[in-house]
Short mmCIF file of C-alpha atoms in Angstrom, two decimals:
data_model
loop_
_atom_site.label_atom_id
_atom_site.label_comp_id
_atom_site.label_asym_id
_atom_site.label_seq_id
_atom_site.Cartn_x
_atom_site.Cartn_y
_atom_site.Cartn_z
CA GLU A 1 0.00 0.00 0.00
CA VAL A 2 1.36 3.40 -0.98
CA GLN A 3 1.82 5.67 2.04
CA LEU A 4 3.16 9.19 2.41
CA VAL A 5 3.52 10.47 5.96
CA GLU A 6 4.53 14.06 6.67
CA SER A 7 6.13 15.21 9.90
CA GLY A 8 7.93 18.23 11.31
CA GLY A 9 5.12 20.74 11.33
CA GLY A 10 4.49 23.09 14.23
CA LEU A 11 4.39 26.65 15.49
CA VAL A 12 7.28 28.93 14.53
CA GLN A 13 7.88 32.64 14.87
CA PRO A 14 8.13 34.91 11.82
CA GLY A 15 11.64 34.74 10.43
CA GLY A 16 12.16 31.28 11.84
CA SER A 17 12.88 27.95 10.19
CA LEU A 18 11.28 24.54 10.02
CA ARG A 19 12.06 21.31 8.18
CA LEU A 20 9.27 19.07 6.95
CA SER A 21 9.81 15.41 6.17
CA CYS A 22 7.73 13.01 4.12
CA ALA A 23 8.32 9.30 4.65
CA ALA A 24 7.33 7.15 1.68
CA SER A 25 6.52 3.45 1.72
CA GLY A 26 4.80 0.86 -0.43
CA PHE A 27 6.48 1.87 -3.68
CA ASN A 28 9.91 2.35 -5.24
CA PHE A 29 10.41 5.94 -4.08
CA SER A 30 13.49 6.60 -6.21
CA THR A 31 11.54 6.16 -9.44
CA TYR A 32 8.89 8.79 -8.72
CA ILE A 33 8.84 12.55 -9.08
CA MET A 34 7.61 14.29 -5.92
CA ASN A 35 6.30 17.67 -4.97
CA TRP A 36 4.96 19.77 -2.12
CA VAL A 37 1.57 21.47 -2.22
CA ARG A 38 0.18 23.69 0.51
CA GLN A 39 -3.23 24.88 1.64
CA ALA A 40 -3.71 27.96 3.79
CA PRO A 41 -6.53 27.75 6.35
CA GLY A 42 -9.87 27.74 4.57
CA GLN A 43 -8.21 28.34 1.22
CA GLY A 44 -7.40 26.44 -1.95
CA LEU A 45 -4.39 24.45 -3.06
CA GLU A 46 -1.07 26.03 -4.04
CA TRP A 47 1.87 24.22 -5.60
CA VAL A 48 5.12 24.88 -3.69
CA SER A 49 8.01 22.83 -5.06
CA TYR A 50 8.95 19.96 -7.39
CA ILE A 51 11.88 17.53 -7.44
CA SER A 52 12.82 14.97 -10.05
CA ARG A 53 13.73 11.35 -9.33
CA SER A 54 17.46 11.99 -9.00
CA SER A 55 17.16 15.58 -7.71
CA THR A 56 18.64 16.96 -10.92
CA THR A 57 15.57 19.09 -11.66
CA ILE A 58 14.09 21.31 -8.95
CA HIS A 59 11.51 24.06 -9.20
CA TYR A 60 9.88 26.45 -6.75
CA ALA A 61 6.85 28.70 -6.72
CA ASP A 62 7.82 32.37 -6.82
CA SER A 63 6.26 32.82 -3.39
CA VAL A 64 8.87 30.58 -1.73
CA LYS A 65 11.89 30.83 -4.04
CA GLY A 66 15.04 31.72 -2.15
CA ARG A 67 13.52 30.75 1.21
CA PHE A 68 12.51 27.10 0.80
CA THR A 69 14.69 24.17 -0.27
CA ILE A 70 13.34 20.82 -1.45
CA SER A 71 15.46 17.70 -1.25
CA ARG A 72 15.14 13.93 -1.15
CA ASP A 73 17.09 10.95 0.11
CA ASN A 74 16.22 7.97 -2.04
CA ALA A 75 18.15 5.62 0.26
CA LYS A 76 15.87 6.67 3.11
CA ASN A 77 12.68 6.90 1.01
CA SER A 78 12.23 10.43 2.22
CA LEU A 79 11.33 13.85 0.87
CA TYR A 80 12.15 17.09 2.68
CA LEU A 81 11.23 20.75 2.66
CA GLN A 82 13.55 23.14 4.48
CA MET A 83 11.66 26.36 5.14
CA ASN A 84 13.61 29.48 6.18
CA SER A 85 12.63 33.11 6.73
CA LEU A 86 9.08 32.02 7.39
CA ARG A 87 6.26 34.54 7.07
CA ALA A 88 2.71 34.62 8.38
CA GLU A 89 1.48 33.91 4.85
CA ASP A 90 3.35 30.59 4.87
CA THR A 91 0.87 29.30 7.46
CA ALA A 92 -0.72 26.27 5.83
CA ILE A 93 -1.08 22.53 5.73
CA TYR A 94 1.79 21.18 3.65
CA TYR A 95 1.16 18.04 1.63
CA CYS A 96 3.72 15.87 -0.09
CA ALA A 97 2.34 14.32 -3.24
CA ARG A 98 3.61 11.79 -5.73
CA TYR A 99 3.44 12.11 -9.49
CA GLY A 100 2.11 8.93 -11.03
CA SER A 101 4.65 7.00 -13.09
CA GLY A 102 5.26 8.89 -16.32
CA SER A 103 2.25 11.08 -15.56
CA LEU A 104 1.36 14.72 -15.03
CA TRP A 105 -0.96 14.25 -12.08
CA ASN A 106 -0.59 13.58 -8.36
CA ASP A 107 -1.93 10.12 -7.66
CA TYR A 108 -1.08 9.87 -3.95
CA TRP A 109 -0.98 12.51 -1.22
CA GLY A 110 0.13 12.49 2.38
CA GLN A 111 -2.19 13.51 5.20
CA GLY A 112 -0.46 16.87 5.57
CA ALA A 113 1.61 18.72 8.17
CA LEU A 114 0.38 21.97 9.68
CA VAL A 115 2.81 24.85 9.79
CA THR A 116 1.77 27.91 11.77
CA VAL A 117 3.87 31.06 11.58
CA SER A 118 2.94 33.43 14.37
CA SER A 119 4.49 35.43 17.17
CA ASP B 1 0.92 31.55 -14.72
CA ILE B 2 -2.15 29.84 -16.13
CA GLN B 3 -5.24 30.88 -14.16
CA MET B 4 -7.95 28.33 -13.45
CA THR B 5 -11.48 29.49 -12.65
CA GLN B 6 -14.12 27.15 -11.30
CA SER B 7 -17.85 27.72 -11.20
CA PRO B 8 -19.84 27.70 -9.15
CA SER B 9 -17.83 28.34 -5.98
CA SER B 10 -20.44 26.45 -3.99
CA LEU B 11 -23.33 24.24 -4.86
CA SER B 12 -26.20 22.67 -2.91
CA ALA B 13 -27.65 19.40 -4.09
CA SER B 14 -29.51 16.35 -2.81
CA VAL B 15 -28.59 12.69 -2.71
CA GLY B 16 -29.42 11.21 -6.09
CA ASP B 17 -28.98 14.47 -8.01
CA ARG B 18 -26.71 15.00 -11.00
CA VAL B 19 -24.30 17.92 -10.69
CA THR B 20 -21.83 19.58 -13.02
CA ILE B 21 -18.83 21.69 -12.06
CA THR B 22 -17.06 23.83 -14.63
CA CYS B 23 -13.39 24.78 -14.86
CA ARG B 24 -12.01 27.34 -17.31
CA ALA B 25 -8.33 27.93 -18.11
CA SER B 26 -6.90 31.33 -19.00
CA GLN B 27 -5.25 29.79 -22.06
CA SER B 28 -5.53 26.53 -23.95
CA ILE B 29 -4.20 23.59 -21.95
CA SER B 30 -5.18 20.83 -24.38
CA SER B 31 -6.39 17.98 -22.15
CA PHE B 32 -3.91 18.56 -19.33
CA LEU B 33 -6.64 18.90 -16.71
CA ASN B 34 -7.09 16.88 -13.54
CA TRP B 35 -9.82 16.81 -10.90
CA TYR B 36 -9.40 16.18 -7.17
CA GLN B 37 -11.87 15.66 -4.35
CA GLN B 38 -11.11 16.88 -0.85
CA ARG B 39 -13.24 15.88 2.10
CA PRO B 40 -13.04 18.02 5.27
CA GLY B 41 -9.82 17.45 7.15
CA LYS B 42 -8.47 15.08 4.52
CA ALA B 43 -5.90 15.22 1.75
CA PRO B 44 -6.98 15.73 -1.86
CA LYS B 45 -7.81 12.57 -3.80
CA LEU B 46 -7.33 12.17 -7.54
CA LEU B 47 -10.58 11.51 -9.41
CA ILE B 48 -9.99 12.28 -13.06
CA TYR B 49 -6.79 12.83 -15.08
CA THR B 50 -6.21 14.18 -18.59
CA ALA B 51 -9.71 15.64 -18.56
CA SER B 52 -11.68 12.42 -18.90
CA SER B 53 -9.75 9.40 -17.59
CA LEU B 54 -11.13 7.88 -14.41
CA GLN B 55 -8.54 7.10 -11.75
CA SER B 56 -8.49 3.48 -10.63
CA GLY B 57 -10.94 2.82 -7.81
CA VAL B 58 -13.05 5.92 -8.42
CA PRO B 59 -16.76 5.20 -8.92
CA SER B 60 -18.07 5.43 -12.47
CA ARG B 61 -20.65 8.06 -11.45
CA PHE B 62 -17.77 10.54 -11.79
CA SER B 63 -16.89 11.69 -15.29
CA GLY B 64 -14.94 14.48 -16.90
CA SER B 65 -14.94 16.15 -20.28
CA GLY B 66 -13.52 19.07 -22.19
CA SER B 67 -10.38 20.28 -23.92
CA GLY B 68 -8.70 23.55 -24.70
CA THR B 69 -9.98 26.01 -22.10
CA ASP B 70 -13.32 24.60 -20.91
CA PHE B 71 -13.79 21.50 -18.79
CA THR B 72 -16.53 19.88 -16.73
CA LEU B 73 -16.76 17.40 -13.90
CA THR B 74 -20.08 15.57 -13.68
CA ILE B 75 -21.27 13.49 -10.78
CA ASN B 76 -24.30 11.30 -11.47
CA SER B 77 -26.57 10.08 -8.70
CA LEU B 78 -24.88 11.90 -5.82
CA GLN B 79 -24.00 9.79 -2.80
CA PRO B 80 -23.56 11.07 0.78
CA GLU B 81 -19.79 10.60 0.58
CA ASP B 82 -19.59 12.89 -2.49
CA PHE B 83 -20.28 16.03 -0.48
CA ALA B 84 -16.84 17.61 -0.47
CA THR B 85 -14.78 20.29 -2.20
CA TYR B 86 -13.61 19.69 -5.76
CA TYR B 87 -10.54 21.23 -7.39
CA CYS B 88 -9.41 21.30 -10.97
CA GLN B 89 -5.68 21.41 -11.72
CA GLN B 90 -3.92 22.25 -14.96
CA SER B 91 -0.76 20.24 -15.60
CA TYR B 92 0.00 21.80 -19.00
CA SER B 93 2.71 23.93 -17.40
CA THR B 94 4.13 21.18 -15.15
CA PRO B 95 5.91 21.57 -12.80
CA ARG B 96 4.22 24.97 -12.34
CA VAL B 97 0.76 23.52 -11.96
CA THR B 98 -2.14 25.67 -10.80
CA PHE B 99 -5.45 24.84 -9.20
CA GLY B 100 -8.91 26.28 -9.41
CA GLN B 101 -10.24 27.96 -6.30
CA GLY B 102 -12.45 24.99 -5.49
CA THR B 103 -16.15 24.16 -5.60
CA ARG B 104 -17.80 23.24 -2.34
CA LEU B 105 -20.61 20.72 -2.81
CA GLU B 106 -23.07 20.79 0.08
CA ILE B 107 -26.11 18.79 0.99
CA LYS B 108 -29.39 20.60 0.32
#
């Protein structure tokens, strides 16, 4: 069974940092493209970042570029999102999501990790 | 960025009804359009990909159509578990995908 489990969320002050993790199981993690999508409270979905299978291709939304860093460790079946210089507008549930094999859609999503940026 | 606009933003319907949700792209996206369902407090779930292909395990009462800039999601014979929020997503500009603002489907 495919599972994606996020962790590392919490309350952080503006300007602070947080690192999210996404533990993958039930599939060959190294052969799948991954991304992070977030959802502010009561709002819609916003794509955040994308990483290819071997980490050679990485993209960020303009809203987080220069502050967030996506990475993966295929040996540990894990995806990460390092978030620095956090702002109140970064408050959201952060989902890791898998791209289906050879596809352009997200076929599996984690349950999400809540990040709250507040003083 | 490609803008995605859904209508309506909210919709009330009864069990057994047929409902249609529309999604419009700000430019042609061919058939690179996906639909997701999100129940309260849960992660999004893929329903339809490339405009009209049903994801494995999704009931056949869900269907999608359209190409270019205009797309629809239709749910036939609404079931209690279908009351949720639905999002369209364009994947034409992958990895810079964008979502519609969502359509909340409520019980009448």
